[in-house]
Amino acid sequence: MAPQPHLIPSRSAKRAHYDKETIYPILDEALFCTISYVFDNKPFSIPTAFVRYENKLYIHGSVGSHFIWELEKGVPVCISVTLLDALVVAKSAFSHSVNYRSVVLFSNGVKIDEAKLKADVLEWLTNKIVPDSWDYLRPMKDNEVKKTTVIAFDIDEASAKVRTGMPNDEEEDKPLPIWSGIIPIETIRRDPQPDLLSQEIPLPKHLMPGKLIS
């Protein structure tokens, strides 16, 4: 089935992908998304942590958050995610670019009231941010769960856009004695640093160097 018009990029449409095999890994690697919506005829864009499970994207927030109040009404939103892989350095500034993987999706939020699913989402999100940490931490209290709202978004209207490879220099620029290529960019989790209360507490296994994924 052909993608809906609002999912097709106006430029470099050949870089667009509409399959779950491309979209899901990008969402799973990214830790944060930006949720955009309109309130009182004004545009808002809010960055927030998220987790994907099957064909839904989940976020959480305080029950007192105006942002959460608006989303739980089911207002239309646009959610975007970008992973930067490299700076693309060409022989001219005009031809500079970046290698990236991105996802844009359109959806409407649904508040999760089912206690089991709500608890599961909080566990998935916690383990995404700090892998394998949920069972190590002090269990969440009932009042903490009650103070937290979980909202789900279907990932039905989504498209990914990906750029890879070297610069696309103009033909007349290619012979110029100017360096061109790529500068890889990586997001790396460094070794954990304890706060004052944890100086004498052994580092748990899931936080050991090499255990934290990039």
Tab-separated table of N, CA and C in Angstrom, residues 33-104:
chain	number	residue	atom	x	y	z
A	33	CYS	N	12.557	11.389	22.124
A	33	CYS	CA	11.821	11.840	20.955
A	33	CYS	C	11.346	13.267	21.217
A	34	THR	N	10.846	13.920	20.192
A	34	THR	CA	10.229	15.236	20.340
A	34	THR	C	8.773	15.128	19.905
A	35	ILE	N	7.879	15.525	20.786
A	35	ILE	CA	6.446	15.460	20.508
A	35	ILE	C	5.942	16.867	20.226
A	36	SER	N	5.358	17.059	19.049
A	36	SER	CA	4.862	18.372	18.636
A	36	SER	C	3.342	18.337	18.526
A	37	TYR	N	2.708	19.402	18.997
A	37	TYR	CA	1.254	19.497	18.948
A	37	TYR	C	0.872	20.971	19.014
A	38	VAL	N	-0.394	21.260	18.833
A	38	VAL	CA	-0.888	22.630	18.876
A	38	VAL	C	-1.831	22.783	20.063
A	39	PHE	N	-1.583	23.824	20.866
A	39	PHE	CA	-2.453	24.124	22.006
A	39	PHE	C	-2.752	25.616	22.002
A	40	ASP	N	-4.019	25.938	22.056
A	40	ASP	CA	-4.438	27.342	22.074
A	40	ASP	C	-3.869	28.102	20.875
A	41	ASN	N	-3.869	27.433	19.728
A	41	ASN	CA	-3.388	28.010	18.464
A	41	ASN	C	-1.892	28.341	18.478
A	42	LYS	N	-1.150	27.699	19.366
A	42	LYS	CA	0.291	27.893	19.420
A	42	LYS	C	0.980	26.537	19.301
A	43	PRO	N	2.093	26.463	18.548
A	43	PRO	CA	2.805	25.192	18.409
A	43	PRO	C	3.709	24.925	19.615
A	44	PHE	N	3.751	23.665	20.026
A	44	PHE	CA	4.634	23.245	21.114
A	44	PHE	C	5.416	22.017	20.666
A	45	SER	N	6.685	21.925	21.076
A	45	SER	CA	7.517	20.750	20.825
A	45	SER	C	8.232	20.402	22.120
A	46	ILE	N	7.970	19.215	22.640
A	46	ILE	CA	8.505	18.808	23.938
A	46	ILE	C	9.357	17.556	23.777
A	47	PRO	N	10.644	17.598	24.174
A	47	PRO	CA	11.474	16.387	24.159
A	47	PRO	C	11.164	15.522	25.380
A	48	THR	N	11.144	14.225	25.198
A	48	THR	CA	10.836	13.326	26.307
A	48	THR	C	11.384	11.930	26.026
A	49	ALA	N	11.670	11.188	27.074
A	49	ALA	CA	12.104	9.797	26.928
A	49	ALA	C	10.919	8.949	26.472
A	50	PHE	N	11.224	7.854	25.801
A	50	PHE	CA	10.149	6.987	25.305
A	50	PHE	C	10.666	5.567	25.171
A	51	VAL	N	9.729	4.659	24.997
A	51	VAL	CA	10.083	3.271	24.718
A	51	VAL	C	9.075	2.718	23.723
A	52	ARG	N	9.541	1.846	22.836
A	52	ARG	CA	8.643	1.156	21.908
A	52	ARG	C	8.429	-0.266	22.370
A	53	TYR	N	7.181	-0.717	22.293
A	53	TYR	CA	6.880	-2.130	22.508
A	53	TYR	C	5.865	-2.522	21.450
A	54	GLU	N	6.227	-3.530	20.631
A	54	GLU	CA	5.412	-3.928	19.499
A	54	GLU	C	5.108	-2.696	18.646
A	55	ASN	N	3.844	-2.431	18.338
A	55	ASN	CA	3.547	-1.331	17.424
A	55	ASN	C	3.053	-0.085	18.156
A	56	LYS	N	3.565	0.135	19.355
A	56	LYS	CA	3.182	1.329	20.108
A	56	LYS	C	4.418	2.002	20.699
A	57	LEU	N	4.344	3.304	20.790
A	57	LEU	CA	5.374	4.113	21.440
A	57	LEU	C	4.774	4.657	22.726
A	58	TYR	N	5.516	4.531	23.825
A	58	TYR	CA	5.008	4.941	25.136
A	58	TYR	C	5.871	6.044	25.738
A	59	ILE	N	5.203	6.994	26.398
A	59	ILE	CA	5.889	8.004	27.191
A	59	ILE	C	5.261	8.041	28.571
A	60	HIS	N	5.924	8.715	29.506
A	60	HIS	CA	5.341	8.890	30.836
A	60	HIS	C	5.584	10.320	31.286
A	61	GLY	N	4.841	10.736	32.285
A	61	GLY	CA	5.000	12.079	32.831
A	61	GLY	C	4.171	12.257	34.076
A	62	SER	N	4.346	13.373	34.721
A	62	SER	CA	3.611	13.667	35.950
A	62	SER	C	2.131	13.877	35.662
A	63	VAL	N	1.291	13.414	36.574
A	63	VAL	CA	-0.151	13.632	36.432
A	63	VAL	C	-0.481	15.125	36.482
A	64	GLY	N	0.447	15.949	36.990
A	64	GLY	CA	0.220	17.386	37.078
A	64	GLY	C	0.766	18.176	35.909
A	65	SER	N	1.301	17.476	34.896
A	65	SER	CA	1.920	18.147	33.764
A	65	SER	C	0.869	18.621	32.763
A	66	HIS	N	0.921	19.895	32.398
A	66	HIS	CA	-0.005	20.417	31.387
A	66	HIS	C	0.223	19.715	30.049
A	67	PHE	N	1.471	19.394	29.754
A	67	PHE	CA	1.835	18.659	28.543
A	67	PHE	C	1.119	17.314	28.502
A	68	ILE	N	1.158	16.583	29.614
A	68	ILE	CA	0.513	15.278	29.694
A	68	ILE	C	-1.002	15.427	29.623
A	69	TRP	N	-1.541	16.429	30.301
A	69	TRP	CA	-2.989	16.657	30.248
A	69	TRP	C	-3.477	16.779	28.815
A	70	GLU	N	-2.713	17.536	28.023
A	70	GLU	CA	-3.135	17.780	26.649
A	70	GLU	C	-3.037	16.504	25.821
A	71	LEU	N	-1.963	15.755	25.978
A	71	LEU	CA	-1.774	14.550	25.167
A	71	LEU	C	-2.796	13.471	25.494
A	72	GLU	N	-3.188	13.380	26.765
A	72	GLU	CA	-4.135	12.322	27.122
A	72	GLU	C	-5.538	12.598	26.581
A	73	LYS	N	-5.759	13.805	26.054
A	73	LYS	CA	-7.032	14.110	25.400
A	73	LYS	C	-7.113	13.475	24.015
A	74	GLY	N	-5.969	13.018	23.504
A	74	GLY	CA	-5.954	12.415	22.187
A	74	GLY	C	-5.760	13.398	21.057
A	75	VAL	N	-5.153	14.560	21.361
A	75	VAL	CA	-4.921	15.554	20.310
A	75	VAL	C	-3.930	15.003	19.286
A	76	PRO	N	-4.028	15.429	18.028
A	76	PRO	CA	-3.074	14.970	17.010
A	76	PRO	C	-1.656	15.438	17.352
A	77	VAL	N	-0.692	14.540	17.193
A	77	VAL	CA	0.709	14.883	17.456
A	77	VAL	C	1.581	14.412	16.308
A	78	CYS	N	2.728	15.048	16.190
A	78	CYS	CA	3.789	14.587	15.300
A	78	CYS	C	4.985	14.282	16.185
A	79	ILE	N	5.496	13.077	16.108
A	79	ILE	CA	6.621	12.635	16.943
A	79	ILE	C	7.827	12.390	16.036
A	80	SER	N	8.967	12.956	16.415
A	80	SER	CA	10.167	12.811	15.594
A	80	SER	C	11.350	12.316	16.417
A	81	VAL	N	12.211	11.561	15.755
A	81	VAL	CA	13.418	11.001	16.351
A	81	VAL	C	14.534	11.105	15.321
A	82	THR	N	15.732	11.513	15.757
A	82	THR	CA	16.867	11.568	14.843
A	82	THR	C	18.111	10.998	15.506
A	83	LEU	N	18.824	10.149	14.784
A	83	LEU	CA	20.121	9.629	15.207
A	83	LEU	C	21.170	10.146	14.228
A	84	LEU	N	22.172	10.841	14.731
A	84	LEU	CA	23.234	11.386	13.888
A	84	LEU	C	24.388	10.397	13.838
A	85	ASP	N	24.769	9.973	12.631
A	85	ASP	CA	25.821	8.973	12.459
A	85	ASP	C	27.147	9.554	11.988
A	86	ALA	N	27.113	10.639	11.220
A	86	ALA	CA	28.366	11.212	10.717
A	86	ALA	C	28.119	12.593	10.127
A	87	LEU	N	29.177	13.426	10.196
A	87	LEU	CA	29.197	14.677	9.454
A	87	LEU	C	29.781	14.383	8.085
A	88	VAL	N	29.115	14.842	7.049
A	88	VAL	CA	29.562	14.592	5.683
A	88	VAL	C	30.235	15.860	5.172
A	89	VAL	N	31.558	15.792	5.011
A	89	VAL	CA	32.364	16.956	4.636
A	89	VAL	C	32.686	16.886	3.154
A	90	ALA	N	32.133	17.818	2.403
A	90	ALA	CA	32.343	17.840	0.950
A	90	ALA	C	33.429	18.848	0.579
A	91	LYS	N	33.650	19.000	-0.693
A	91	LYS	CA	34.658	19.953	-1.171
A	91	LYS	C	34.104	21.373	-1.257
A	92	SER	N	32.791	21.521	-1.058
A	92	SER	CA	32.164	22.839	-0.998
A	92	SER	C	31.175	22.839	0.152
A	93	ALA	N	30.985	23.989	0.773
A	93	ALA	CA	30.041	24.085	1.881
A	93	ALA	C	28.630	23.725	1.424
A	94	PHE	N	28.314	24.054	0.177
A	94	PHE	CA	26.976	23.786	-0.347
A	94	PHE	C	26.670	22.291	-0.332
A	95	SER	N	27.684	21.459	-0.513
A	95	SER	CA	27.475	20.011	-0.607
A	95	SER	C	27.682	19.282	0.716
A	96	HIS	N	27.999	20.017	1.795
A	96	HIS	CA	28.077	19.377	3.111
A	96	HIS	C	26.727	18.739	3.461
A	97	SER	N	26.785	17.683	4.265
A	97	SER	CA	25.553	17.014	4.667
A	97	SER	C	25.809	16.260	5.974
A	98	VAL	N	24.874	15.412	6.350
A	98	VAL	CA	25.061	14.530	7.505
A	98	VAL	C	24.498	13.161	7.150
A	99	ASN	N	25.087	12.133	7.737
A	99	ASN	CA	24.491	10.802	7.682
A	99	ASN	C	23.633	10.626	8.925
A	100	TYR	N	22.422	10.190	8.731
A	100	TYR	CA	21.472	10.149	9.842
A	100	TYR	C	20.436	9.061	9.605
A	101	ARG	N	19.723	8.744	10.673
A	101	ARG	CA	18.539	7.885	10.609
A	101	ARG	C	17.446	8.595	11.398
A	102	SER	N	16.303	8.780	10.805
A	102	SER	CA	15.248	9.521	11.484
A	102	SER	C	13.896	8.848	11.265
A	103	VAL	N	12.976	9.155	12.171
A	103	VAL	CA	11.595	8.673	12.064
A	103	VAL	C	10.655	9.826	12.381
A	104	VAL	N	9.624	9.948	11.587
A	104	VAL	CA	8.532	10.888	11.859
A	104	VAL	C	7.243	10.081	11.869
